[in-house]
């Protein structure tokens, strides 16, 4: 029993001694760090050149002098080397207006997306229809004509996908015919093609 008490007492002494050593070493380390950050020239008050060894490894007991700590160096900008590049944000595409969709489709000779109709009879192939739209005329399952209607709902251009059984007069297939208004204000198809 007494042996155990002695061991316990001995351990307490060792613990107390190690705590004292630790606190002394921490305070000495802090003092050394403070001194190292201050420049040796700032600690000199008489203007003479700093002597070697002064200010390094010693802690000043008194707080005398006008020693100012040296300014901290600015952090370097982080480098992107070795890092994966972040995905660039995709720009949202602006939605095209009906007029823009119509103009693009007409230029390319395609049907107007979302505003196109299919007919199989010439009777159902009107001169006036919805604005910024197109109508396709099919005969026997084959596309014969595509008509484009502009802002005022009137036919503007026809694309013919046939030579009208007259290859001399219409050698180019497909070809286009524009619409115009005559003196009476009626819509007529121009004979001239391009």
Short mmCIF file of C-alpha atoms in Angstrom, two decimals:
data_model
loop_
_atom_site.label_atom_id
_atom_site.label_comp_id
_atom_site.label_asym_id
_atom_site.label_seq_id
_atom_site.Cartn_x
_atom_site.Cartn_y
_atom_site.Cartn_z
CA UNK A 1 0.00 0.00 0.00
CA UNK A 2 2.79 2.37 0.93
CA UNK A 3 4.62 1.39 -2.22
CA UNK A 4 1.66 2.48 -4.29
CA UNK A 5 1.47 5.82 -2.42
CA UNK A 6 5.16 6.40 -3.11
CA UNK A 7 4.68 5.67 -6.83
CA UNK A 8 1.71 8.02 -6.96
CA UNK A 9 3.63 10.77 -5.14
CA UNK A 10 6.58 10.31 -7.49
CA UNK A 11 4.30 10.57 -10.56
CA UNK A 12 2.75 13.78 -9.19
CA UNK A 13 6.22 15.35 -8.76
CA UNK A 14 7.14 14.37 -12.33
CA UNK A 15 3.88 15.82 -13.65
CA UNK A 16 4.35 19.11 -11.76
CA UNK A 17 7.95 19.43 -12.96
CA UNK A 18 6.99 18.77 -16.59
CA UNK A 19 4.20 21.38 -16.41
CA UNK A 20 6.65 23.97 -15.07
CA UNK A 21 9.15 23.19 -17.83
CA UNK A 22 6.42 23.41 -20.45
CA UNK A 23 5.20 26.83 -19.27
CA UNK A 24 8.77 28.19 -19.19
CA UNK A 25 9.54 26.87 -22.67
CA UNK A 26 6.30 28.32 -24.10
CA UNK A 27 6.98 31.79 -22.69
CA UNK A 28 10.59 31.68 -23.93
CA UNK A 29 9.43 30.60 -27.40
CA UNK A 30 6.92 33.46 -27.53
CA UNK A 31 9.58 35.98 -26.51
CA UNK A 32 12.03 34.66 -29.13
CA UNK A 33 9.34 34.78 -31.82
CA UNK A 34 8.49 38.40 -30.96
CA UNK A 35 12.15 39.37 -31.08
CA UNK A 36 12.73 37.63 -34.41
CA UNK A 37 9.84 39.43 -36.06
CA UNK A 38 11.19 42.82 -34.93
CA UNK A 39 14.08 44.02 -37.09
CA UNK A 40 17.45 44.38 -35.30
CA UNK A 41 17.78 47.97 -36.56
CA UNK A 42 14.48 48.96 -34.91
CA UNK A 43 15.77 47.81 -31.48
CA UNK A 44 18.83 50.12 -31.71
CA UNK A 45 18.23 53.54 -30.16
CA UNK A 46 21.69 55.10 -30.60
CA UNK A 47 21.83 54.73 -34.39
CA UNK A 48 24.87 52.40 -34.38
CA UNK A 49 25.00 49.28 -36.50
CA UNK A 50 23.45 46.23 -34.88
CA UNK A 51 25.93 43.90 -33.29
CA UNK A 52 25.76 40.20 -34.15
CA UNK A 53 23.79 38.10 -31.73
CA UNK A 54 21.91 41.02 -30.20
CA UNK A 55 18.19 40.53 -30.26
CA UNK A 56 18.41 36.95 -31.44
CA UNK A 57 17.76 34.27 -28.87
CA UNK A 58 17.25 36.71 -25.95
CA UNK A 59 14.14 38.11 -24.39
CA UNK A 60 14.18 41.69 -23.14
CA UNK A 61 13.00 41.82 -19.55
CA UNK A 62 12.15 45.50 -19.65
CA UNK A 63 9.76 46.93 -22.19
CA UNK A 64 12.04 49.92 -22.93
CA UNK A 65 12.82 51.26 -26.39
CA UNK A 66 10.56 51.99 -29.31
CA UNK A 67 10.74 48.58 -30.95
CA UNK A 68 7.98 48.08 -33.52
CA UNK A 69 7.23 44.70 -35.04
CA UNK A 70 8.15 44.34 -38.72
CA UNK A 71 5.20 44.39 -41.12
CA UNK A 72 3.89 40.97 -42.06
CA UNK A 73 4.66 39.87 -45.61
CA UNK A 74 1.72 39.95 -48.01
CA UNK A 75 0.30 36.51 -48.84
CA UNK A 76 1.10 35.23 -52.31
CA UNK A 77 -1.83 34.75 -54.68
CA UNK A 78 -3.00 31.18 -54.88
CA UNK A 79 -1.88 29.30 -57.95
CA UNK A 80 -4.27 27.19 -59.99
CA UNK A 81 -1.54 24.76 -60.99
CA UNK A 82 -2.47 21.17 -60.37
CA UNK A 83 -6.08 22.06 -59.62
CA UNK A 84 -8.96 21.01 -61.78
CA UNK A 85 -10.47 23.88 -63.69
CA UNK A 86 -13.93 24.72 -62.50
CA UNK A 87 -16.66 24.31 -65.04
CA UNK A 88 -17.46 27.56 -66.76
CA UNK A 89 -20.99 28.72 -66.32
CA UNK A 90 -22.91 28.24 -69.49
CA UNK A 91 -24.45 31.39 -70.80
CA UNK A 92 -28.14 31.19 -71.20
CA UNK A 93 -29.10 31.57 -74.80
CA UNK A 94 -31.57 34.31 -75.44
CA UNK A 95 -34.82 32.96 -76.77
CA UNK A 96 -35.47 33.98 -80.34
CA UNK A 97 -38.57 35.99 -81.04
CA UNK A 98 -41.19 34.68 -83.46
CA UNK A 99 -39.96 37.17 -86.04
CA UNK A 100 -36.36 35.97 -85.66
CA UNK A 101 -37.38 32.30 -85.94
CA UNK A 102 -39.44 33.12 -89.02
CA UNK A 103 -36.66 35.10 -90.71
CA UNK A 104 -34.11 32.34 -90.05
CA UNK A 105 -36.42 29.56 -91.31
CA UNK A 106 -37.33 31.53 -94.44
CA UNK A 107 -33.68 32.24 -95.23
CA UNK A 108 -32.73 28.55 -94.83
CA UNK A 109 -35.86 27.27 -96.58
CA UNK A 110 -37.05 25.35 -93.52
CA UNK A 111 -40.46 25.24 -91.90
CA UNK A 112 -41.12 27.67 -89.04
CA UNK A 113 -40.74 25.71 -85.79
CA UNK A 114 -43.91 25.67 -83.71
CA UNK A 115 -45.84 27.64 -86.34
CA UNK A 116 -46.11 25.30 -89.33
CA UNK A 117 -49.05 23.52 -90.93
CA UNK A 118 -49.32 20.70 -93.47
CA UNK A 119 -52.00 20.63 -96.18
CA UNK A 120 -52.76 18.13 -98.94
CA UNK A 121 -55.07 20.27 -101.09
CA UNK A 122 -54.37 23.47 -103.04
CA UNK A 123 -57.75 24.78 -101.83
CA UNK A 124 -56.40 24.75 -98.26
CA UNK A 125 -53.30 26.69 -99.28
CA UNK A 126 -54.39 30.26 -98.41
CA UNK A 127 -52.87 33.61 -99.33
CA UNK A 128 -53.43 34.88 -95.78
CA UNK A 129 -52.67 32.93 -92.60
CA UNK A 130 -51.09 33.35 -89.16
CA UNK A 131 -48.25 35.87 -88.97
CA UNK A 132 -44.68 34.51 -88.94
CA UNK A 133 -45.79 31.02 -90.04
CA UNK A 134 -45.38 28.57 -92.89
CA UNK A 135 -47.58 26.01 -94.63
CA UNK A 136 -46.34 22.93 -96.49
CA UNK A 137 -48.35 21.58 -99.43
CA UNK A 138 -47.97 17.85 -100.04
CA UNK A 139 -49.22 15.98 -103.10
CA UNK A 140 -49.09 12.18 -103.13
CA UNK A 141 -46.90 12.28 -100.02
CA UNK A 142 -44.31 14.53 -101.68
CA UNK A 143 -43.56 18.12 -100.63
CA UNK A 144 -44.49 20.41 -103.51
CA UNK A 145 -44.55 23.94 -102.03
CA UNK A 146 -43.76 25.79 -98.83
CA UNK A 147 -45.34 29.21 -98.28
CA UNK A 148 -44.16 31.81 -95.75
CA UNK A 149 -46.48 34.38 -94.13
CA UNK A 150 -45.04 37.63 -92.75
CA UNK A 151 -45.95 40.16 -90.08
CA UNK A 152 -49.13 41.31 -91.85
CA UNK A 153 -50.32 37.66 -92.21
CA UNK A 154 -49.96 37.82 -96.01
CA UNK A 155 -48.00 35.38 -98.17
CA UNK A 156 -44.46 36.63 -98.76
CA UNK A 157 -42.51 33.83 -100.44
CA UNK A 158 -43.17 30.42 -101.94
CA UNK A 159 -40.55 27.71 -102.33
CA UNK A 160 -41.42 25.28 -105.10
CA UNK A 161 -39.90 21.81 -104.92
CA UNK A 162 -40.80 20.96 -108.51
CA UNK A 163 -39.96 22.19 -112.00
CA UNK A 164 -43.71 22.26 -112.88
CA UNK A 165 -42.99 19.75 -115.67
CA UNK A 166 -41.12 22.51 -117.49
CA UNK A 167 -37.37 22.11 -116.83
CA UNK A 168 -36.48 24.80 -119.40
CA UNK A 169 -38.49 27.47 -117.62
CA UNK A 170 -37.65 26.23 -114.09
CA UNK A 171 -34.24 24.55 -114.25
CA UNK A 172 -33.51 25.22 -110.57
CA UNK A 173 -35.25 22.97 -108.03
CA UNK A 174 -36.11 24.10 -105.42
CA UNK A 175 -36.71 27.70 -106.48
CA UNK A 176 -38.49 30.68 -104.94
CA UNK A 177 -41.27 33.03 -106.03
CA UNK A 178 -42.16 36.20 -104.12
CA UNK A 179 -45.64 37.64 -103.65
CA UNK A 180 -46.70 41.21 -104.43
CA UNK A 181 -49.85 43.34 -104.36
CA UNK A 182 -51.28 44.50 -107.67
CA UNK A 183 -52.98 47.88 -108.28
CA UNK A 184 -56.23 46.57 -106.81
CA UNK A 185 -54.40 45.44 -103.66
CA UNK A 186 -54.75 41.73 -104.41
CA UNK A 187 -51.91 39.33 -103.62
CA UNK A 188 -50.30 37.86 -106.74
CA UNK A 189 -47.40 35.43 -107.18
CA UNK A 190 -44.50 36.81 -109.21
CA UNK A 191 -43.59 34.71 -112.24
CA UNK A 192 -39.94 35.61 -111.78
CA UNK A 193 -38.14 33.02 -109.70
CA UNK A 194 -34.74 32.86 -107.98
#
